[in-house]
PDB file of C-alpha atoms in Angstrom:
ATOM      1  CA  UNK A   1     -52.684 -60.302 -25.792  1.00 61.00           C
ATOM      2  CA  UNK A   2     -54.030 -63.645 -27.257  1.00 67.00           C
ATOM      3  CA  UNK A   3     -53.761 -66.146 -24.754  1.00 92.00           C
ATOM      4  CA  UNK A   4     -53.160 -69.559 -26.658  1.00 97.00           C
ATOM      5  CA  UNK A   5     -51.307 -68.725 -29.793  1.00 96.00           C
ATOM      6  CA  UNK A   6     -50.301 -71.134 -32.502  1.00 96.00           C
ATOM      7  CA  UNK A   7     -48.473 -70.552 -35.358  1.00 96.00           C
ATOM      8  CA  UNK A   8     -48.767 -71.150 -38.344  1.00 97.00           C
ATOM      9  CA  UNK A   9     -52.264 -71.221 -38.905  1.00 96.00           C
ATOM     10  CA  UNK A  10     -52.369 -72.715 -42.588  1.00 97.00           C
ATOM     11  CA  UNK A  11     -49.241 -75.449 -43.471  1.00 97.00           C
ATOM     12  CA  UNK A  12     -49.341 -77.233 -46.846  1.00 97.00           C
ATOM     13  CA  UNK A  13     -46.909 -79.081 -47.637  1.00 97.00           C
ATOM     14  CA  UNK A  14     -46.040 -82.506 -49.325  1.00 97.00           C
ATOM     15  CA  UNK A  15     -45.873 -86.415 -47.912  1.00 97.00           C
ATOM     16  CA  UNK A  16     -42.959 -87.497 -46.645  1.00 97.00           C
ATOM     17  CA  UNK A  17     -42.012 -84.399 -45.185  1.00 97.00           C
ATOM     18  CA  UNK A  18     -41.575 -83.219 -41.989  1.00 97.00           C
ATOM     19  CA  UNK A  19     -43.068 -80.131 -39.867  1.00 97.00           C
ATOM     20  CA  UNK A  20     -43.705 -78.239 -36.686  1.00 97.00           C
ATOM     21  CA  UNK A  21     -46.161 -76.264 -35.226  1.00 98.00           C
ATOM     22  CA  UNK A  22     -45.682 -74.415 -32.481  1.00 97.00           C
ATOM     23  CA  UNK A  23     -47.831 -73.218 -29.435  1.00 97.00           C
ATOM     24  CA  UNK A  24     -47.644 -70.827 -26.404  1.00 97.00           C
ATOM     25  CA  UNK A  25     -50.009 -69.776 -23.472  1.00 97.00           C
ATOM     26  CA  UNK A  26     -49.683 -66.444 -21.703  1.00 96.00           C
ATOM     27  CA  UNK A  27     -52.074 -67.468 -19.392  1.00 95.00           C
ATOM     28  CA  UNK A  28     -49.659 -69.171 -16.313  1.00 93.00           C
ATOM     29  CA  UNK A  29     -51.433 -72.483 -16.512  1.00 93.00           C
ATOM     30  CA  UNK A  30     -50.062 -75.774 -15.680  1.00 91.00           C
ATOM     31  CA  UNK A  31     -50.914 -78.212 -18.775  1.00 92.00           C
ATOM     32  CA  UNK A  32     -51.143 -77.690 -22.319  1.00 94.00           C
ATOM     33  CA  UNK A  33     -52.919 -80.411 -25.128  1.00 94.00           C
ATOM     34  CA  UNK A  34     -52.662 -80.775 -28.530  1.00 95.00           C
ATOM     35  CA  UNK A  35     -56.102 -82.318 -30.134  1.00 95.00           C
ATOM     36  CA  UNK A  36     -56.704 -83.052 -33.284  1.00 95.00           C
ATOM     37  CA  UNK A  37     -59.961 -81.976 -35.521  1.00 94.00           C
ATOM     38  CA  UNK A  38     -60.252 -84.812 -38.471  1.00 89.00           C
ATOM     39  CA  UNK A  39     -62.457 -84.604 -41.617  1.00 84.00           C
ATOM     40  CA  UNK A  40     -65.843 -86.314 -39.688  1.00 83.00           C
ATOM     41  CA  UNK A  41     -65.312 -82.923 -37.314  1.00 84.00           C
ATOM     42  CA  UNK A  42     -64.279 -84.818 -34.171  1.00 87.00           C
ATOM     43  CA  UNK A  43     -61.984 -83.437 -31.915  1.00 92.00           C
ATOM     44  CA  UNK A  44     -59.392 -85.951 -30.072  1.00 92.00           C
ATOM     45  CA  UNK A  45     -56.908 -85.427 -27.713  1.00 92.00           C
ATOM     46  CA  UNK A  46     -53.216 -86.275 -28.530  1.00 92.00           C
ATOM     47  CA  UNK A  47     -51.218 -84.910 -25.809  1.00 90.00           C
ATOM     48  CA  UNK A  48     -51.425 -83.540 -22.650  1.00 89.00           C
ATOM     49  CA  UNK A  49     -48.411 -82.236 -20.754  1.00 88.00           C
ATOM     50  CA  UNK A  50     -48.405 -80.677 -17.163  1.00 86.00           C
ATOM     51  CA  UNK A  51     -45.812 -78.610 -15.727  1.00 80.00           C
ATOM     52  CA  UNK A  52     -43.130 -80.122 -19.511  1.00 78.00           C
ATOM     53  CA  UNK A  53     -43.905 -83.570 -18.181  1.00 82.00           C
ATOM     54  CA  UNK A  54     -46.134 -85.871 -20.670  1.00 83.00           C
ATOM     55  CA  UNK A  55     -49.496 -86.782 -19.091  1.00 80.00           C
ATOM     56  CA  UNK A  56     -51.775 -88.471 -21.848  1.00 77.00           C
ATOM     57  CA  UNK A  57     -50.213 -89.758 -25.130  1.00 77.00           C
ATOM     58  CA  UNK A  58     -53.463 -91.529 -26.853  1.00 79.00           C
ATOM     59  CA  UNK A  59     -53.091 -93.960 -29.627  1.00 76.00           C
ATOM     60  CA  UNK A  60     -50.803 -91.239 -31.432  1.00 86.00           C
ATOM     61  CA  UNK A  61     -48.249 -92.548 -34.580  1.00 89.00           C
ATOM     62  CA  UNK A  62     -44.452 -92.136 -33.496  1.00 90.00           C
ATOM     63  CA  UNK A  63     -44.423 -89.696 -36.286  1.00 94.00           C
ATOM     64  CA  UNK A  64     -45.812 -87.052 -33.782  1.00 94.00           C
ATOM     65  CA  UNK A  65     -43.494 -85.758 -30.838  1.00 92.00           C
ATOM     66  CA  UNK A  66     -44.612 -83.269 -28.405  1.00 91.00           C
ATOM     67  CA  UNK A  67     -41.903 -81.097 -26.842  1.00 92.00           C
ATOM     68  CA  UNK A  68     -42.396 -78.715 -23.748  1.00 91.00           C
ATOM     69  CA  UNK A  69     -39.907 -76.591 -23.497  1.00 90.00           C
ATOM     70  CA  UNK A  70     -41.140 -74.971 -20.555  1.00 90.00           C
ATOM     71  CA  UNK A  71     -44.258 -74.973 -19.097  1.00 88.00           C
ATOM     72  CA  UNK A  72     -45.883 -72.179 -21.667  1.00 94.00           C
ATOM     73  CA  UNK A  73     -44.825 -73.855 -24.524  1.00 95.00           C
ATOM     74  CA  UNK A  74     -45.987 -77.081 -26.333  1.00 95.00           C
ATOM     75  CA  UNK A  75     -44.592 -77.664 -29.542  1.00 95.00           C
ATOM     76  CA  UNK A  76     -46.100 -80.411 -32.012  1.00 96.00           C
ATOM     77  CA  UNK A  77     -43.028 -82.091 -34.553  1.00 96.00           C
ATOM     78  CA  UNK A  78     -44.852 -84.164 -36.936  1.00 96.00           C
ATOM     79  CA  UNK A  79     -42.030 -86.331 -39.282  1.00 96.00           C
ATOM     80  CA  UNK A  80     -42.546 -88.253 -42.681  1.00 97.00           C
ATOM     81  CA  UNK A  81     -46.049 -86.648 -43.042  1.00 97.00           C
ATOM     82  CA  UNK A  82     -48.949 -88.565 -44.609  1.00 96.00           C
ATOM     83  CA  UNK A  83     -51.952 -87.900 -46.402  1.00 96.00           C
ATOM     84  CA  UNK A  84     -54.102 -88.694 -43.247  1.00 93.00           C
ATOM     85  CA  UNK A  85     -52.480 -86.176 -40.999  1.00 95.00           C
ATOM     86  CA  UNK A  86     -54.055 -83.503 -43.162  1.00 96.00           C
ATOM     87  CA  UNK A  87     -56.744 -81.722 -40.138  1.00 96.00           C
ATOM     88  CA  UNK A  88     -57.013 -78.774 -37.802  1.00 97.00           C
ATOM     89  CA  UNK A  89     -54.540 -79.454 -35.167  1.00 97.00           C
ATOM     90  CA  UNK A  90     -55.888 -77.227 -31.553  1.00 97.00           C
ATOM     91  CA  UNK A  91     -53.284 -76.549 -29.080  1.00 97.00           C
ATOM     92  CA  UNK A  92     -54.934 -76.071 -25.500  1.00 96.00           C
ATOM     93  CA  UNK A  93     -54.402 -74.656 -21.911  1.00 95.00           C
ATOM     94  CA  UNK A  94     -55.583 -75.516 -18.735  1.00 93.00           C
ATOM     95  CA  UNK A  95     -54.854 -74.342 -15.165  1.00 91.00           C
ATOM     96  CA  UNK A  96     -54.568 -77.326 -13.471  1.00 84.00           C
ATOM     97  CA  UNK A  97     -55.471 -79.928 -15.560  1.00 82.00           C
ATOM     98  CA  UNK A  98     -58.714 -81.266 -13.799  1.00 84.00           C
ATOM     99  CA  UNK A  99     -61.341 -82.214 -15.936  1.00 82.00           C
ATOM    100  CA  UNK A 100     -63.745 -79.713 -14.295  1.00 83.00           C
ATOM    101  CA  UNK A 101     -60.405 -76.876 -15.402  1.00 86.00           C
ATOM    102  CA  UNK A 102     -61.950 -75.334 -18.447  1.00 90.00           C
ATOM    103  CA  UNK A 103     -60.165 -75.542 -21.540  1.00 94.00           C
ATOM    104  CA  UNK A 104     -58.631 -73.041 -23.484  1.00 96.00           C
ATOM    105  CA  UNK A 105     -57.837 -73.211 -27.287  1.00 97.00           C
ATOM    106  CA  UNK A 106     -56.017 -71.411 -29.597  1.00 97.00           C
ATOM    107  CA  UNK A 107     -57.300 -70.701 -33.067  1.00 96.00           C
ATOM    108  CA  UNK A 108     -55.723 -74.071 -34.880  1.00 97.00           C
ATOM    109  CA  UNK A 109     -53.554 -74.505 -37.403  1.00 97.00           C
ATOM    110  CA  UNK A 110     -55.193 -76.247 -40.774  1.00 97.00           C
ATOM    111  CA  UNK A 111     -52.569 -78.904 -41.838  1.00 97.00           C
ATOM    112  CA  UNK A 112     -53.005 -80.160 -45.754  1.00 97.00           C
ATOM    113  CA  UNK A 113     -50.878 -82.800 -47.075  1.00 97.00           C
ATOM    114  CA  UNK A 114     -50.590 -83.053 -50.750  1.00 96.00           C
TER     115      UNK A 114
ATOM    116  CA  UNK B   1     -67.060 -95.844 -31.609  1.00 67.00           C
ATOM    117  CA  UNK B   2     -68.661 -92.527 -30.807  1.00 82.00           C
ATOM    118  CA  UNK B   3     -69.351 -92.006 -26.896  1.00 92.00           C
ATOM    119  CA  UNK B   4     -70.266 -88.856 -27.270  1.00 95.00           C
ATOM    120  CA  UNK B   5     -73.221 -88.257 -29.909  1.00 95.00           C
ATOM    121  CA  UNK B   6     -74.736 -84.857 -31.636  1.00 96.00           C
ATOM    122  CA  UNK B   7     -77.135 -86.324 -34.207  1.00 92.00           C
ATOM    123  CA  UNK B   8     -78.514 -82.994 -35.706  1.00 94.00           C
ATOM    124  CA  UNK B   9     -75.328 -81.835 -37.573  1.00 94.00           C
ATOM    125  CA  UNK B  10     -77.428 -78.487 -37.907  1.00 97.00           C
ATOM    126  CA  UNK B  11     -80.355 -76.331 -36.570  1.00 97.00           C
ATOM    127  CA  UNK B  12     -81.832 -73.079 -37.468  1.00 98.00           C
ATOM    128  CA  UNK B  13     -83.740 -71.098 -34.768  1.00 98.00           C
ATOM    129  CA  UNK B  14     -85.696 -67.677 -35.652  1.00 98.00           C
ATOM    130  CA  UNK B  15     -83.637 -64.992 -33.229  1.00 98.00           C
ATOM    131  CA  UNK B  16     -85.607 -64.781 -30.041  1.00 97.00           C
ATOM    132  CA  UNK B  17     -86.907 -68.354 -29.928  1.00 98.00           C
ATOM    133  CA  UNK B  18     -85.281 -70.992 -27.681  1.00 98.00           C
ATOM    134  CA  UNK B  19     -82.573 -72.782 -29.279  1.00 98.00           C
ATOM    135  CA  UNK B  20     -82.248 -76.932 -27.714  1.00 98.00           C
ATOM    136  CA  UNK B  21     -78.995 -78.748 -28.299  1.00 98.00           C
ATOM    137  CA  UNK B  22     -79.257 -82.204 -28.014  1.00 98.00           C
ATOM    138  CA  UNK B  23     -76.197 -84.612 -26.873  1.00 98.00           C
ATOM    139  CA  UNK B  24     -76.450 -88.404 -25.993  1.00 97.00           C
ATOM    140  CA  UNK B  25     -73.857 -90.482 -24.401  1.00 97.00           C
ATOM    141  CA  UNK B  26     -73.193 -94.171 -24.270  1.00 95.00           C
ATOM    142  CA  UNK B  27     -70.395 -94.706 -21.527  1.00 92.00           C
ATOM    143  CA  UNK B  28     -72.184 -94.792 -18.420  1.00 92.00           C
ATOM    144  CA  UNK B  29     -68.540 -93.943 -16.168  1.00 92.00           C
ATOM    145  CA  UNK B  30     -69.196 -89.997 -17.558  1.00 94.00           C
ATOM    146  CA  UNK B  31     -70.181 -87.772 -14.550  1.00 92.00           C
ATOM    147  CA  UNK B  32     -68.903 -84.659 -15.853  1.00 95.00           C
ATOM    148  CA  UNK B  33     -70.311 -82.771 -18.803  1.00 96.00           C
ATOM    149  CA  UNK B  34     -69.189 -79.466 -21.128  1.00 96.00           C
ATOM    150  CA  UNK B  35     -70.706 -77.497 -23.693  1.00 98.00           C
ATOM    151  CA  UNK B  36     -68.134 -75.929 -26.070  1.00 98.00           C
ATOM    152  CA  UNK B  37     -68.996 -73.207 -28.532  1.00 98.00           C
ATOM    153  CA  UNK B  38     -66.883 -72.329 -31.773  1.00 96.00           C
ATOM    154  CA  UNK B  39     -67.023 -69.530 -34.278  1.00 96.00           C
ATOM    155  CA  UNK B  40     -65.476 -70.180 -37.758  1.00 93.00           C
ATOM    156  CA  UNK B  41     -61.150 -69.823 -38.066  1.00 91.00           C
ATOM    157  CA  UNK B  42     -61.236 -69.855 -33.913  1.00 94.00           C
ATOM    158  CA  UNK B  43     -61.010 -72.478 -31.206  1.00 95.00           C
ATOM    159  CA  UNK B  44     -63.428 -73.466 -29.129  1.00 96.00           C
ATOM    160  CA  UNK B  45     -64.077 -71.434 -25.883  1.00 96.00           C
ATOM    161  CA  UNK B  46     -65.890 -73.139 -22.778  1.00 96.00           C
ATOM    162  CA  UNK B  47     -69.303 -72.376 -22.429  1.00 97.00           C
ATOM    163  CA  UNK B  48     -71.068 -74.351 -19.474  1.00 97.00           C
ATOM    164  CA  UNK B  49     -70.515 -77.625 -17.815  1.00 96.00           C
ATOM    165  CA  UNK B  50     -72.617 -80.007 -15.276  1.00 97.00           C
ATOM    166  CA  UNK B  51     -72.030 -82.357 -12.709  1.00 95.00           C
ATOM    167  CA  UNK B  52     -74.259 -85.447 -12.590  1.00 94.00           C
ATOM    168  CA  UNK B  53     -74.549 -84.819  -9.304  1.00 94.00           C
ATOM    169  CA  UNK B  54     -77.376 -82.499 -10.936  1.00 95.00           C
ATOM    170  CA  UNK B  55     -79.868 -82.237 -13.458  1.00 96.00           C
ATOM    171  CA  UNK B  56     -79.717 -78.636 -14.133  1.00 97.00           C
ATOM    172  CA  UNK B  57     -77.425 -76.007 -14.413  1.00 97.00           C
ATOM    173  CA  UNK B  58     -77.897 -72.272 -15.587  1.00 98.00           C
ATOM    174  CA  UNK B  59     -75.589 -69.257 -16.361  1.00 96.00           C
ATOM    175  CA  UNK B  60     -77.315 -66.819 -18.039  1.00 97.00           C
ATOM    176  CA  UNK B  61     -79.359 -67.580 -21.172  1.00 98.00           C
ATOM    177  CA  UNK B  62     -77.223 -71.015 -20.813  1.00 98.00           C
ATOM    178  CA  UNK B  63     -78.616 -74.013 -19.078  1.00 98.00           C
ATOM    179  CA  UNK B  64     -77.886 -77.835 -19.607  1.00 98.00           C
ATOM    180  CA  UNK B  65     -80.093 -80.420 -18.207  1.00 98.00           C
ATOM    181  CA  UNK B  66     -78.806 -83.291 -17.597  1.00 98.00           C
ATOM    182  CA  UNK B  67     -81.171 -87.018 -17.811  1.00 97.00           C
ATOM    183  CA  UNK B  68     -78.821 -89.638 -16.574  1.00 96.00           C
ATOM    184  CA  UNK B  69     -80.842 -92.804 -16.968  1.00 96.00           C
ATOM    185  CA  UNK B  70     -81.498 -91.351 -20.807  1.00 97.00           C
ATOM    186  CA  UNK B  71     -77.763 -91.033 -20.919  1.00 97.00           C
ATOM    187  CA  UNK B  72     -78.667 -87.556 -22.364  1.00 97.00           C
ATOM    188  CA  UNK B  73     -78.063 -84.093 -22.191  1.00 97.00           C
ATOM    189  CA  UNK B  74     -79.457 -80.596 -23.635  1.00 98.00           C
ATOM    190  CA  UNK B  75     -78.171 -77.130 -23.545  1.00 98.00           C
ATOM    191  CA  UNK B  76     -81.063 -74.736 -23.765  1.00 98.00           C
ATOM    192  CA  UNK B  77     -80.275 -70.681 -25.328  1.00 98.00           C
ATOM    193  CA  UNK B  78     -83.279 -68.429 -24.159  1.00 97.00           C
ATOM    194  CA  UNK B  79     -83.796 -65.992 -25.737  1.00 98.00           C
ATOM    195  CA  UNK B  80     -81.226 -66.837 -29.013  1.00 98.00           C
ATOM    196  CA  UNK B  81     -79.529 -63.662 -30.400  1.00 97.00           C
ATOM    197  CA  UNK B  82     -77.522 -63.796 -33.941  1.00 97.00           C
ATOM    198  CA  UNK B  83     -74.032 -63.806 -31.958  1.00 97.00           C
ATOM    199  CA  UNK B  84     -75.291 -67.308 -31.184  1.00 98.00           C
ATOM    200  CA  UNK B  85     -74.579 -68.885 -34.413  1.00 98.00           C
ATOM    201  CA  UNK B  86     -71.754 -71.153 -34.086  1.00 98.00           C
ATOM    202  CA  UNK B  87     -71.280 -74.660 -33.646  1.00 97.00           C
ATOM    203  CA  UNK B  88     -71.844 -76.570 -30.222  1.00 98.00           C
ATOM    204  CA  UNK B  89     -69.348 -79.387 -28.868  1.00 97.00           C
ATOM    205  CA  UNK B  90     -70.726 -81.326 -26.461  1.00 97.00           C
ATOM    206  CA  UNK B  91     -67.742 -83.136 -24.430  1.00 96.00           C
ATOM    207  CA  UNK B  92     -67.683 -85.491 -21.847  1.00 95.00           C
ATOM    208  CA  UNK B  93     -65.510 -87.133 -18.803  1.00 93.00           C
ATOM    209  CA  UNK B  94     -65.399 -89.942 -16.146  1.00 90.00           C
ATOM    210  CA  UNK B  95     -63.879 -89.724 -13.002  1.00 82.00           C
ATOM    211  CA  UNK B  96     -61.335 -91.966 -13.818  1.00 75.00           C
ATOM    212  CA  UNK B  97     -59.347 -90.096 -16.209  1.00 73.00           C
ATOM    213  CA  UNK B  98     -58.820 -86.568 -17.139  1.00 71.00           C
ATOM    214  CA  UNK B  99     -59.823 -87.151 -20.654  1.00 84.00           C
ATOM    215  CA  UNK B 100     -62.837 -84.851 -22.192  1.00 90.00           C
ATOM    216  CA  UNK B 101     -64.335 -86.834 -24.979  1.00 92.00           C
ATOM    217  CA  UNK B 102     -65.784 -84.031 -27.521  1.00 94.00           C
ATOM    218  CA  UNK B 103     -68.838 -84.824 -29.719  1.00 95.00           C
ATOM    219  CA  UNK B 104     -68.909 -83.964 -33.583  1.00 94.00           C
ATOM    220  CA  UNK B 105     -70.890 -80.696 -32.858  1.00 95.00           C
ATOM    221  CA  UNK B 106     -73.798 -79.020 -34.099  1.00 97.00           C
ATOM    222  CA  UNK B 107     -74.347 -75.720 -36.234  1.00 97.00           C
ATOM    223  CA  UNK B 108     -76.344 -73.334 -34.897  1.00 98.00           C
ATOM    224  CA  UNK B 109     -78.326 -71.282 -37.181  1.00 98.00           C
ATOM    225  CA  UNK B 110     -79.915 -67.671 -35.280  1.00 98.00           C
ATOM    226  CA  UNK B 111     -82.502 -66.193 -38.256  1.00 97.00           C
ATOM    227  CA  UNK B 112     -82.772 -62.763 -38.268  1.00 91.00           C
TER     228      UNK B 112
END
């Protein structure tokens, strides 16, 4: 009954090639996020979507696309991959999106580019 | 350009001390303010948040104080107990935007 699953939880793969990780909440809440955990530890948002409809798309390569298929999914499609995506990638639920709407993770998914 | 800042990458606290987490902030439009905690291979799970309509807010062994003219915050664990160890996000958000700015964190050590 995990309520922000993402799957897979390791990828390695090469440069230049392209992936997906997906995400779903069980949890009926309105936006999902994708962040990003980088080698210095910090966690930044990439995405936010509320309800499929794209909210917050930070400084993000066009390499990355979001899709929401419906509102309890958020899948991240990352193309032509680079050494520098390599991270923890954190998909994330909300109910309404508000800041003061806690946020709920799933367990990440450890990306290594080789 | 960190706006969020955890200095102490780590601290060790003998179980049944009081365990302070330090966070400092440098954008002075943040009026809303979370505590994260994280255990190894899982995400981070909301732990506490304040207003800075307030200086203090408690939930248990939890409280964050808040010193807005220091542009600093601290979560406090009283007493600490071993399924403390983790690390701590601080995160941060102003008014104007949705977006929670997370901190670098800080390991927390609970001796036995």
């Amino acid at each position: 009954d995990t309520a922000v699953s993402q799957t897979p939880k390791y990828l390695v793969t090469q440069m230049g090639n392209d992936k997906s990780i997906k995400c779903e909440q069980n949890l009926g809440h309105d936006t999902m996020y994708w962040y990003k955990q980088d080698s210095k530890k910090f966690l930044k948002i990439m995405f936010s979507y509320n309800n499929k409809e794209l909210i917050i798309n930070e400084t993000v390569p066009n390499r990355f696309s979001p899709k929401s298929p419906d509102k309890a999914h958020l899948n991240l499609h990352i193309n032509s991959l680079e050494l520098g995506d390599s991270a923890v990638y954190f998909c994330a639920s909300s109910p309404t999106g508000d800041r003061d709407s806690p946020l709920h993770f799933g367990n990440g998914t450890r990306l290594t580019v080789t | 350009d960190q706006q969020v800042k955890q200095n102490s990458p780590s601290l060790s606290v003998q179980e049944g001390r009081i365990s302070i987490l330090n966070c400092d902030y440098t954008n002075s439009m943040f009026d809303y303010f979370l505590w994260y905690k994280k255990y190894p291979a899982e995400g981070p799970t909301f732990l506490i948040s304040i207003s800075s309509i307030k200086d203090k807010n408690e939930d248990g062994r939890f409280t964050v104080f808040l010193n807005k003219s220091a542009k600093h915050l601290s979560l406090h664990i009283v007493p600490s107990q071993p399924g403390d160890s983790a690390v701590y996000f601080c995160a941060a958000s102003a008014k104007r935007d949705d977006k929670i700015i997370f901190g670098k964190g800080t390991r927390l050590h609970i001796l036995p």
